[in-house]
Tab-separated table of C-alpha atoms and ligand atoms in Angstrom:
chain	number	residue	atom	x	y	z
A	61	UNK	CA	104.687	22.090	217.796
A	62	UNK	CA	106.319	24.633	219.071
A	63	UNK	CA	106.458	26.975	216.267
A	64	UNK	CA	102.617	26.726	215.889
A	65	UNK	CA	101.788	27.410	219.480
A	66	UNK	CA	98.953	30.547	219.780
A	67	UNK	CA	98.777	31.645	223.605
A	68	UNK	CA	95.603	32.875	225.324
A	69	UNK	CA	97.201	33.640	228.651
A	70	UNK	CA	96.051	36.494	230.926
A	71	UNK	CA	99.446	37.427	232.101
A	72	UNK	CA	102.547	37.397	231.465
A	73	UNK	CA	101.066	37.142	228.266
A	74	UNK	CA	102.043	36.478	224.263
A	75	UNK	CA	104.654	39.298	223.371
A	76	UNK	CA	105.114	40.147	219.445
A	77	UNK	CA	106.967	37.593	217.981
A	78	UNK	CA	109.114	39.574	215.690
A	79	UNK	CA	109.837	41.382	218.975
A	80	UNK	CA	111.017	38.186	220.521
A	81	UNK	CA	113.066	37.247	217.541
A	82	UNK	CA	114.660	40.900	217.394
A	83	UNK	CA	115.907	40.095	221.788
A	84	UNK	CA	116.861	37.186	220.733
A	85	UNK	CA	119.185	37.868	217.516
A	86	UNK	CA	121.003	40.897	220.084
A	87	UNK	CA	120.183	39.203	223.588
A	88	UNK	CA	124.057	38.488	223.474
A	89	UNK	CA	125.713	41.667	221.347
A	90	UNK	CA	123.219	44.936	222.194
A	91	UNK	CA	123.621	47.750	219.683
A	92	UNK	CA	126.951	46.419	218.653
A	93	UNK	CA	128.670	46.750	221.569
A	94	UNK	CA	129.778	42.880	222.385
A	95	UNK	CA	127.414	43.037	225.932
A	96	UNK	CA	123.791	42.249	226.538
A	97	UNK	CA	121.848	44.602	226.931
A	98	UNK	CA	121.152	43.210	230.114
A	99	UNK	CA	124.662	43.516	231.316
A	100	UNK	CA	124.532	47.375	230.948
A	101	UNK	CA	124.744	50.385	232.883
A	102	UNK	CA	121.558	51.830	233.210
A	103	UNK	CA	123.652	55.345	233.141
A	104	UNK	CA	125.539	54.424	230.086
A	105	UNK	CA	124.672	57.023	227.476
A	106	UNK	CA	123.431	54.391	224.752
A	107	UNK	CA	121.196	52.863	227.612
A	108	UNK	CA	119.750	56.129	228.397
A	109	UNK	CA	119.374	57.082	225.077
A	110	UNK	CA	117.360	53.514	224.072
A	111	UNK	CA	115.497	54.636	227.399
A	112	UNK	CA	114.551	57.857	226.370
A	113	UNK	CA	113.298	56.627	223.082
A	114	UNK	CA	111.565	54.642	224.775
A	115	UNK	CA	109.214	56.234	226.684
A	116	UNK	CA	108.817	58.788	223.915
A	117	UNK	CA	107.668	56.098	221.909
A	118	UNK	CA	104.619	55.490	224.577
A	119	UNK	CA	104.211	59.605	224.855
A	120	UNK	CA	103.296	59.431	220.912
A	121	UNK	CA	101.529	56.263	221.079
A	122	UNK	CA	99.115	57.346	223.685
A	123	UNK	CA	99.774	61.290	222.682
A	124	UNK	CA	100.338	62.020	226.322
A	125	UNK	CA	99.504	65.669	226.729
A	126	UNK	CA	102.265	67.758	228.624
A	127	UNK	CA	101.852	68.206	232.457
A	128	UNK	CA	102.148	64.707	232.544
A	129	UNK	CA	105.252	61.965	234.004
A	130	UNK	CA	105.505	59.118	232.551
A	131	UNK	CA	107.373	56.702	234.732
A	132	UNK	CA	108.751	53.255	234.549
A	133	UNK	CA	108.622	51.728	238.188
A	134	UNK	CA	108.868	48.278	239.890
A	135	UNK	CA	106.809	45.803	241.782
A	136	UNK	CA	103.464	45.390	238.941
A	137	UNK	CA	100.391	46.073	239.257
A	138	UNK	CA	99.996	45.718	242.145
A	139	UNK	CA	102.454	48.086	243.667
A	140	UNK	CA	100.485	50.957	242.294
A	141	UNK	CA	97.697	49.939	244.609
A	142	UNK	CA	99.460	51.270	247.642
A	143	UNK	CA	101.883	53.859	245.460
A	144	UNK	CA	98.494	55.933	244.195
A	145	UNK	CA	96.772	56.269	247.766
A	146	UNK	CA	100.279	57.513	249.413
A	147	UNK	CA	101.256	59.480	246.283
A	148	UNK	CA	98.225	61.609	245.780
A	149	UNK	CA	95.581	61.502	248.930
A	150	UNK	CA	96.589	61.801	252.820
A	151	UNK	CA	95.892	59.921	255.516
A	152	UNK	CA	92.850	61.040	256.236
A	153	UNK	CA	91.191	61.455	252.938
A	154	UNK	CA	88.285	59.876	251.472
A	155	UNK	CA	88.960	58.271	247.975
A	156	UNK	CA	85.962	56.825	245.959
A	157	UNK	CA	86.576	53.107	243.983
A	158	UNK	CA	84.501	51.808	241.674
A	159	UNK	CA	84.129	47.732	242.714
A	160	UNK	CA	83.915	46.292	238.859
A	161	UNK	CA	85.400	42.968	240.074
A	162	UNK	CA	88.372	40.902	241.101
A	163	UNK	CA	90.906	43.429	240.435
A	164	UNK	CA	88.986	46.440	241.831
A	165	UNK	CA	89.003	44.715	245.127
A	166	UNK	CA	92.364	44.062	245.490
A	167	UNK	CA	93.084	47.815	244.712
A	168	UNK	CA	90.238	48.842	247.618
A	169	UNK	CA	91.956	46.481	250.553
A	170	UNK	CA	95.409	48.200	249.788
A	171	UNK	CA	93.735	51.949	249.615
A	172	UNK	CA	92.137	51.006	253.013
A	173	UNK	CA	95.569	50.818	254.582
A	174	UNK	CA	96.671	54.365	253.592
A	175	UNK	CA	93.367	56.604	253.336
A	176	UNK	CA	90.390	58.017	256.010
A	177	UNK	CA	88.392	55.985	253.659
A	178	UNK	CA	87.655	54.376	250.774
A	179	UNK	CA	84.061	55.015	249.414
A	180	UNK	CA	82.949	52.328	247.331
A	181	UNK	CA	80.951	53.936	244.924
A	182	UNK	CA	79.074	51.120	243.023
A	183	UNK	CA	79.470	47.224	242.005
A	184	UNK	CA	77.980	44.868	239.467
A	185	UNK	CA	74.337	43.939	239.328
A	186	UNK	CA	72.893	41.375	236.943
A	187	UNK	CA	70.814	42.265	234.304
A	188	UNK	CA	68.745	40.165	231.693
A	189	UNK	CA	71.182	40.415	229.215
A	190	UNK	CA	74.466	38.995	231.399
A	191	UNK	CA	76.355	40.670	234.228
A	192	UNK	CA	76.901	44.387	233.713
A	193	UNK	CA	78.463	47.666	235.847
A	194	UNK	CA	75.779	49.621	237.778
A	195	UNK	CA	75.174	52.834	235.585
A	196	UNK	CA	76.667	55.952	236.704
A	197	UNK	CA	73.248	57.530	237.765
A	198	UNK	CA	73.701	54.916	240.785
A	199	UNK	CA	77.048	55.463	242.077
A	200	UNK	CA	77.377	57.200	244.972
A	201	UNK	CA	80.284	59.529	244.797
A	202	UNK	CA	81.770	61.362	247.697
A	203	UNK	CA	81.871	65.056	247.665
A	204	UNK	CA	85.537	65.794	248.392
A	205	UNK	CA	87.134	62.386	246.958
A	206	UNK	CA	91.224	63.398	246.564
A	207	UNK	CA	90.649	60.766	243.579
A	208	UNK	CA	88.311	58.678	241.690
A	209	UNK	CA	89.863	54.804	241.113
A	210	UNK	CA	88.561	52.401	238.409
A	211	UNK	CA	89.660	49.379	236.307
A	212	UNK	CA	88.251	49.945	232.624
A	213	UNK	CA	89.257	46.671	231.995
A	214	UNK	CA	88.724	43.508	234.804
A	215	UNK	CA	91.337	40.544	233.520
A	216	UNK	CA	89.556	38.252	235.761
A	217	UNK	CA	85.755	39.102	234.864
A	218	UNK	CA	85.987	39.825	231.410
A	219	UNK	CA	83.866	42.745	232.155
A	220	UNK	CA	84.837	46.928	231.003
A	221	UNK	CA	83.439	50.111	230.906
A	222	UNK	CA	83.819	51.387	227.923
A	223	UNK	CA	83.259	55.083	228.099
A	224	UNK	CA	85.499	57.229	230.994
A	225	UNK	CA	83.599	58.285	233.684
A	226	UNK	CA	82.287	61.350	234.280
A	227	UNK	CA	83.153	62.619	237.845
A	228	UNK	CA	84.504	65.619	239.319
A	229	UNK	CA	87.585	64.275	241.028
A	230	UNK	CA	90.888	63.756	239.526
A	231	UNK	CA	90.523	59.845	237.423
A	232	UNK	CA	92.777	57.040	238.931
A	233	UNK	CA	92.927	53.984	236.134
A	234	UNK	CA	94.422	50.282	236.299
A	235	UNK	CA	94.888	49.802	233.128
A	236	UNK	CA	97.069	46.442	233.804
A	237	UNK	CA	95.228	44.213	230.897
A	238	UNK	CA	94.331	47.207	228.491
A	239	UNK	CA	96.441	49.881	227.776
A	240	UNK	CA	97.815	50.234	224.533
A	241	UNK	CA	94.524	48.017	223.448
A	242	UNK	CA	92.793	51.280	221.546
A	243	UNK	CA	93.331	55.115	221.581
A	244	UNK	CA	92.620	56.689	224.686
A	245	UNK	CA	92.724	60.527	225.479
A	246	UNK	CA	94.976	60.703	228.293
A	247	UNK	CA	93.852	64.255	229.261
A	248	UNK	CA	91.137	63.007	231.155
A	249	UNK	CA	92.913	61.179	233.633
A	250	UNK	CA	94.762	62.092	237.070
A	251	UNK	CA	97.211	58.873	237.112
A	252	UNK	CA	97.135	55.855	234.328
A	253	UNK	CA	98.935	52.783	235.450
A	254	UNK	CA	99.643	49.013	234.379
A	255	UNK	CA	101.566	46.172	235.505
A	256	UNK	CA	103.471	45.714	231.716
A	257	UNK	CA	103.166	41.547	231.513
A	258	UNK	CA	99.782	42.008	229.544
A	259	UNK	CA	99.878	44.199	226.700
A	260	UNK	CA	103.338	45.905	227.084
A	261	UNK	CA	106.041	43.443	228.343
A	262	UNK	CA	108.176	41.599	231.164
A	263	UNK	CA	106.425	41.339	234.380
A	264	UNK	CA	107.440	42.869	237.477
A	265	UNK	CA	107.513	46.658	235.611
A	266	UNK	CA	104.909	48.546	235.734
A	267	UNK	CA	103.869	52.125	233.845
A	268	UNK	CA	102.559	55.091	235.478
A	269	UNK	CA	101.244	58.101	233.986
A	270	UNK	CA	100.618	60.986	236.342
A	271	UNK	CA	99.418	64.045	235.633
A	272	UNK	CA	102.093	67.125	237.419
A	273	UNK	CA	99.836	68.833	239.318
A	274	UNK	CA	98.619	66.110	241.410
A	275	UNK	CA	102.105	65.450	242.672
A	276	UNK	CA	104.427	67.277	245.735
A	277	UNK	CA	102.016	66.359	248.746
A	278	UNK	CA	103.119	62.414	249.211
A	279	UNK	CA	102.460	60.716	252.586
A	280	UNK	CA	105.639	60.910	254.927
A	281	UNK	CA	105.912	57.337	254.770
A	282	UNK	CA	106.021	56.913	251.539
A	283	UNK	CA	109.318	54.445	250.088
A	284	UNK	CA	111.069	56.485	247.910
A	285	UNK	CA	111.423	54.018	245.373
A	286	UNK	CA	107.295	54.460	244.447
A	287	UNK	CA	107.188	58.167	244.953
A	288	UNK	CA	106.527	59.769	241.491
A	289	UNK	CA	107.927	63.082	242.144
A	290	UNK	CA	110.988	61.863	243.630
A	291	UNK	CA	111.076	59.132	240.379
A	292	UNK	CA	110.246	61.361	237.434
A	293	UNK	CA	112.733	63.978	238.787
A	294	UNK	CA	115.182	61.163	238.547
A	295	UNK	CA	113.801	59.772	235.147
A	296	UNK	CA	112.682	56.772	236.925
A	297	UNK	CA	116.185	55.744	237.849
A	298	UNK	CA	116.184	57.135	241.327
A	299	UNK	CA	117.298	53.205	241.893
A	300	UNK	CA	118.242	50.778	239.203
A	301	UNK	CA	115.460	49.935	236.972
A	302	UNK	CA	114.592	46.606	235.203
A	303	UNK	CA	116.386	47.240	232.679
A	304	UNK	CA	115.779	44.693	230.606
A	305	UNK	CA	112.002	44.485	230.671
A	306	UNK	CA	112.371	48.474	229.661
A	307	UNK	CA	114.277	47.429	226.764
A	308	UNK	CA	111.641	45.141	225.703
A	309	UNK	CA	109.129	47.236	226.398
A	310	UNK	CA	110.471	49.568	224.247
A	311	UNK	CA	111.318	47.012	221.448
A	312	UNK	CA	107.681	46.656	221.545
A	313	UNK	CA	106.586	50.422	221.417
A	314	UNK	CA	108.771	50.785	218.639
A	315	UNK	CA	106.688	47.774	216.954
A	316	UNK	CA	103.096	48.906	217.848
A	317	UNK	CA	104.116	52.302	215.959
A	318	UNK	CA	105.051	50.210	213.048
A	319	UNK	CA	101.737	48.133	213.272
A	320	UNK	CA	100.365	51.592	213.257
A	321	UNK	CA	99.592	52.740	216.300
A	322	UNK	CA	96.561	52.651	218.617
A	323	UNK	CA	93.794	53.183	216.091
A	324	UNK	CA	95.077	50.114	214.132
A	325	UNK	CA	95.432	47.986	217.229
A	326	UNK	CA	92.132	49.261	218.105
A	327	UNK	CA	90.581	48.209	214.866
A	328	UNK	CA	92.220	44.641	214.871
A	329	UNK	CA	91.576	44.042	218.801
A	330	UNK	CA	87.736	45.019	218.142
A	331	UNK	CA	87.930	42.700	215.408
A	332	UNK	CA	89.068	39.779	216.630
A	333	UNK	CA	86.827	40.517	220.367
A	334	UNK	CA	83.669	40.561	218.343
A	335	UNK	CA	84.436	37.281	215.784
A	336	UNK	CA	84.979	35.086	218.863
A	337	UNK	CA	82.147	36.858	220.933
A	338	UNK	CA	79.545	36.259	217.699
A	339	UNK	CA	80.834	32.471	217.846
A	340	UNK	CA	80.018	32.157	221.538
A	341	UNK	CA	76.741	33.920	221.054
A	342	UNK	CA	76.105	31.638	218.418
A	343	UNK	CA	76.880	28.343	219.595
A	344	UNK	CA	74.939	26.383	222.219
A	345	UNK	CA	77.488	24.373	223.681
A	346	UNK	CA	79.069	27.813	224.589
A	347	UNK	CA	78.656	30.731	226.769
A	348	UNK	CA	79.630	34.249	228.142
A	349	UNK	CA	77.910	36.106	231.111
A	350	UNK	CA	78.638	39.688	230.522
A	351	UNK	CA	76.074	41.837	229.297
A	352	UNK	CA	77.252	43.102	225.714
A	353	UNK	CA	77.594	46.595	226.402
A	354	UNK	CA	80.428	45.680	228.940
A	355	UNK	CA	82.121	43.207	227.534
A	356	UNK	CA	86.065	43.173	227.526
A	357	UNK	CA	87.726	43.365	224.098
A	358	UNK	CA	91.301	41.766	225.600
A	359	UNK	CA	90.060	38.833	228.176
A	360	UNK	CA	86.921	37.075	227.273
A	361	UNK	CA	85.631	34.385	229.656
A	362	UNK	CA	83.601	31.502	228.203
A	363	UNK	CA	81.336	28.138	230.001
A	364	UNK	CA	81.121	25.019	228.643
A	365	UNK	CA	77.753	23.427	228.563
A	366	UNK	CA	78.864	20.849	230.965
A	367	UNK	CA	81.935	21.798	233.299
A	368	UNK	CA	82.805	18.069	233.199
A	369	UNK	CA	84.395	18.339	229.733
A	370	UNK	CA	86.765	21.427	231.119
A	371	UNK	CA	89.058	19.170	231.365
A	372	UNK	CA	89.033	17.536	228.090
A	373	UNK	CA	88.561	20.796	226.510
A	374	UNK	CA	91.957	22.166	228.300
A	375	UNK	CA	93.969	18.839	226.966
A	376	UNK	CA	92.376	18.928	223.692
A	377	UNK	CA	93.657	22.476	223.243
A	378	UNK	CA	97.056	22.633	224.359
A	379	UNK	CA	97.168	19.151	221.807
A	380	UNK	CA	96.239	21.578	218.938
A	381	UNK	CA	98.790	24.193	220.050
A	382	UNK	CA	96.045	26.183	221.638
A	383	UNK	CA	97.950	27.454	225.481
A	384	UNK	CA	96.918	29.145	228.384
A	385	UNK	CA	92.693	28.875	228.127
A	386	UNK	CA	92.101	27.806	231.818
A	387	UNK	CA	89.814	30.789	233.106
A	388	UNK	CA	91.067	32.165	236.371
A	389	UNK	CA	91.185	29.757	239.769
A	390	UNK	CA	88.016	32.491	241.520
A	391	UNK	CA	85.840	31.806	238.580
A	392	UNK	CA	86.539	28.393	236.518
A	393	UNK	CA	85.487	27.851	232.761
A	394	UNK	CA	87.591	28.670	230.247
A	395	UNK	CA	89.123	32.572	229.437
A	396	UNK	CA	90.765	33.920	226.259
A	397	UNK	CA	93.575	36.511	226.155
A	398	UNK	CA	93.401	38.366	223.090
A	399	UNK	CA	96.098	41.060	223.527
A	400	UNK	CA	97.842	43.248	221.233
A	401	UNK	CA	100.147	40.655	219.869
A	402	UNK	CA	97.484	37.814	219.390
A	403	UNK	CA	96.708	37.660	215.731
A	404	UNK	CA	93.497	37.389	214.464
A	405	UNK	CA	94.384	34.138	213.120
A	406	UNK	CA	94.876	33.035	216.408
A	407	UNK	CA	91.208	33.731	217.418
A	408	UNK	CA	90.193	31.872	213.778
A	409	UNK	CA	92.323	28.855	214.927
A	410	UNK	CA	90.769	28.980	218.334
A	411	UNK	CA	87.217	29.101	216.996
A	412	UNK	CA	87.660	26.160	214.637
A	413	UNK	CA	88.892	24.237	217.273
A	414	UNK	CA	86.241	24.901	219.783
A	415	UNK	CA	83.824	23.936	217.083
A	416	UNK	CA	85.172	21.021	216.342
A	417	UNK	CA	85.462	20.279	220.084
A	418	UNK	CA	81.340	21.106	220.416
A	419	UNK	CA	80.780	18.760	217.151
A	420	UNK	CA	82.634	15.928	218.689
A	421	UNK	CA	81.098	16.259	222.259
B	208	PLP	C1	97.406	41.533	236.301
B	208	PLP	C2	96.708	42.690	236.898
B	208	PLP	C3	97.176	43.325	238.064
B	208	PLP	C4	98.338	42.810	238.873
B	208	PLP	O1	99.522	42.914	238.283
B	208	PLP	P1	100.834	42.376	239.044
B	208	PLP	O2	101.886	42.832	238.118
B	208	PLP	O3	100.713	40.914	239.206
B	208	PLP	O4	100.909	43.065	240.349
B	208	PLP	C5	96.485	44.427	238.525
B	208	PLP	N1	95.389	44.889	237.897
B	208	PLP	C6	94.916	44.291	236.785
B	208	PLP	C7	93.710	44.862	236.127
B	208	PLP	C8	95.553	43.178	236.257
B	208	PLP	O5	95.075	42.596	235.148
């Protein structure tokens, strides 16, 4: 079975398989040199080279602008919550968050800890058509806010907005479950950040894409292990990175440019979104919540009909090589990853089985 297995987890998530087959084929002899790469000094010129490659492999797949760091740092996701506040707004600042869902309020309780205060500038409301983001003619920005914080894409929810806002203050993204998903134009963002386990690589690394002249006013307090200036001066090796998840990360850089690049991905992940969406929409014994227009294109929660086959469904699946489709503990049902290195034929597999599935029930 195992060769056949498709994997529909949220995070850590599928990587590239090629990818994995390349770690594994060197995982014991790196670039020839009789070590893993793992067993390397991070200031070993061939390290630091592979490093540098690296990350200008991400600057040209996301054309990063210049006046811009990008930085490879520790601790997820989630330590961005608390790095962002310190980093770029002072104690006594007022920030405004947009409250899209699970992930949004997470990133609000940390802010609260660090800022004056942390305006929450809008949440969801239901409309006929499925759950949706309140439109930006109802959000209720702040006038001095050192930062505006959103997550495009909520892993949990299955809910995105599509189009960047427009606001005056400098844009603070978690991008966790959809960078590298599409093209995006960096230049309209403050900070850009992402725990790597969904779309990039090894959890417990995390990206962060800062824009220069936001940086050089930290919070005193501030660990110097999560302050950006203090990290990009040091090319993000002020202490010892994960090195390994860099290298893998970069292993799978290198292979997004070879797929090529963001508008490809972009086409394939739309692709794939939509065929499984117009199944859902189509099928009785089926549902999704989320008003169309904000609909993820990477996480895409479904119902059953009747919750009591859940579990029959989940057994079913992982029977037919079909892994990781439990939807999140908050919210139940079922939830399907499709991330960069899902195939489409993954999402064809997963339809005919949940056909078959609704046939047979
Ligand atoms: C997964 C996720 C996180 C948390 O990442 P950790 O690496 O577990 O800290 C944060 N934000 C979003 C949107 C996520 O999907």
């Amino acid at each position: 079975m195992s060769n056949s297995v498709f994997n529909f987890s949220a995070g850590p998530a599928m990587l590239p398989k090629v990818v994995m087959e390349q770690a594994q084929s060197e995982l014991l002899n790196w670039n020839n040199t009789g070590v893993s790469v793992m067993e390397f000094s991070h200031r070993d010129p061939a390290y630091v080279a592979m490093a540098k490659q690296a990350e200008q492999n991400l600057r040209d797949l996301l054309n990063v602008p210049d006046g811009y760091e990008v930085l490879f740092l520790q601790g997820g996701g989630r330590g961005q919550f608390s790095a962002v506040p310190q980093n770029i707004a002072s104690k006594t600042s007022t920030v405004d968050y947009l409250d899209s869902g699970i992930w949004s309020g997470y990133a609000i309780r940390e802010a609260q800890k660090y800022v004056g205060a942390v305006n929450v500038v809008a949440g969801n409301q239901e409309t006929g058509q499925g759950k949706a983001i309140a439109p930006r003619d109802q959000w209720k920005l702040s006038d001095n806010a050192a930062y505006f914080h959103y997550c495009p894409n909520e892993t949990v929810d299955g809910i995105a907005l599509h189009d960047i806002p427009d606001v005056d203050a400098p844009i603070v993204a978690d991008m966790s479950s959809n960078i590298l998903a599409e093209p995006l134009d960096v230049s309209r963002f403050g900070v850009i950040y992402a725990g790597a386990q969904k779309n990039i690589g090894p959890s417990g690394f995390a990206i962060a894409i800062v824009k220069k002249d936001l940086l050089g006013n930290p919070q005193p307090e501030l660990s110097s292990i999560m302050d950006y200036q203090l990290q990009a001066k040091d090319n993000s090796m002020y202490n010892t990175p994960n090195t390994f998840a860099w290298y893998l990360s970069g292993l799978v850089f290198k292979w997004l440019k070879e797929q090529g690049g963001l508008a490809a991905m972009g086409q394939t992940n739309h692709q794939k979104a939509s065929t499984l969406y117009s199944y859902i929409d189509g099928s009785d014994f089926y549902r999704n919540q989320v008003n169309p227009d904000y609909r993820s294109i990477m996480n895409i929660p479904f119902q059953l009909a009747d919750e009591r086959l859940d579990e029959r469904f989940l057994a079913e699946a992982k029977e037919a090589g079909l892994m990781g489709l439990k939807g999140h503990r908050f919210v139940g049902g079922m939830r399907a990853s499709l991330y960069n290195a899902m195939p489409l034929e993954g999402v064809k597999v997963l339809i005919d089985f949940m056909d078959e599935f609704a046939r047979k029930a």
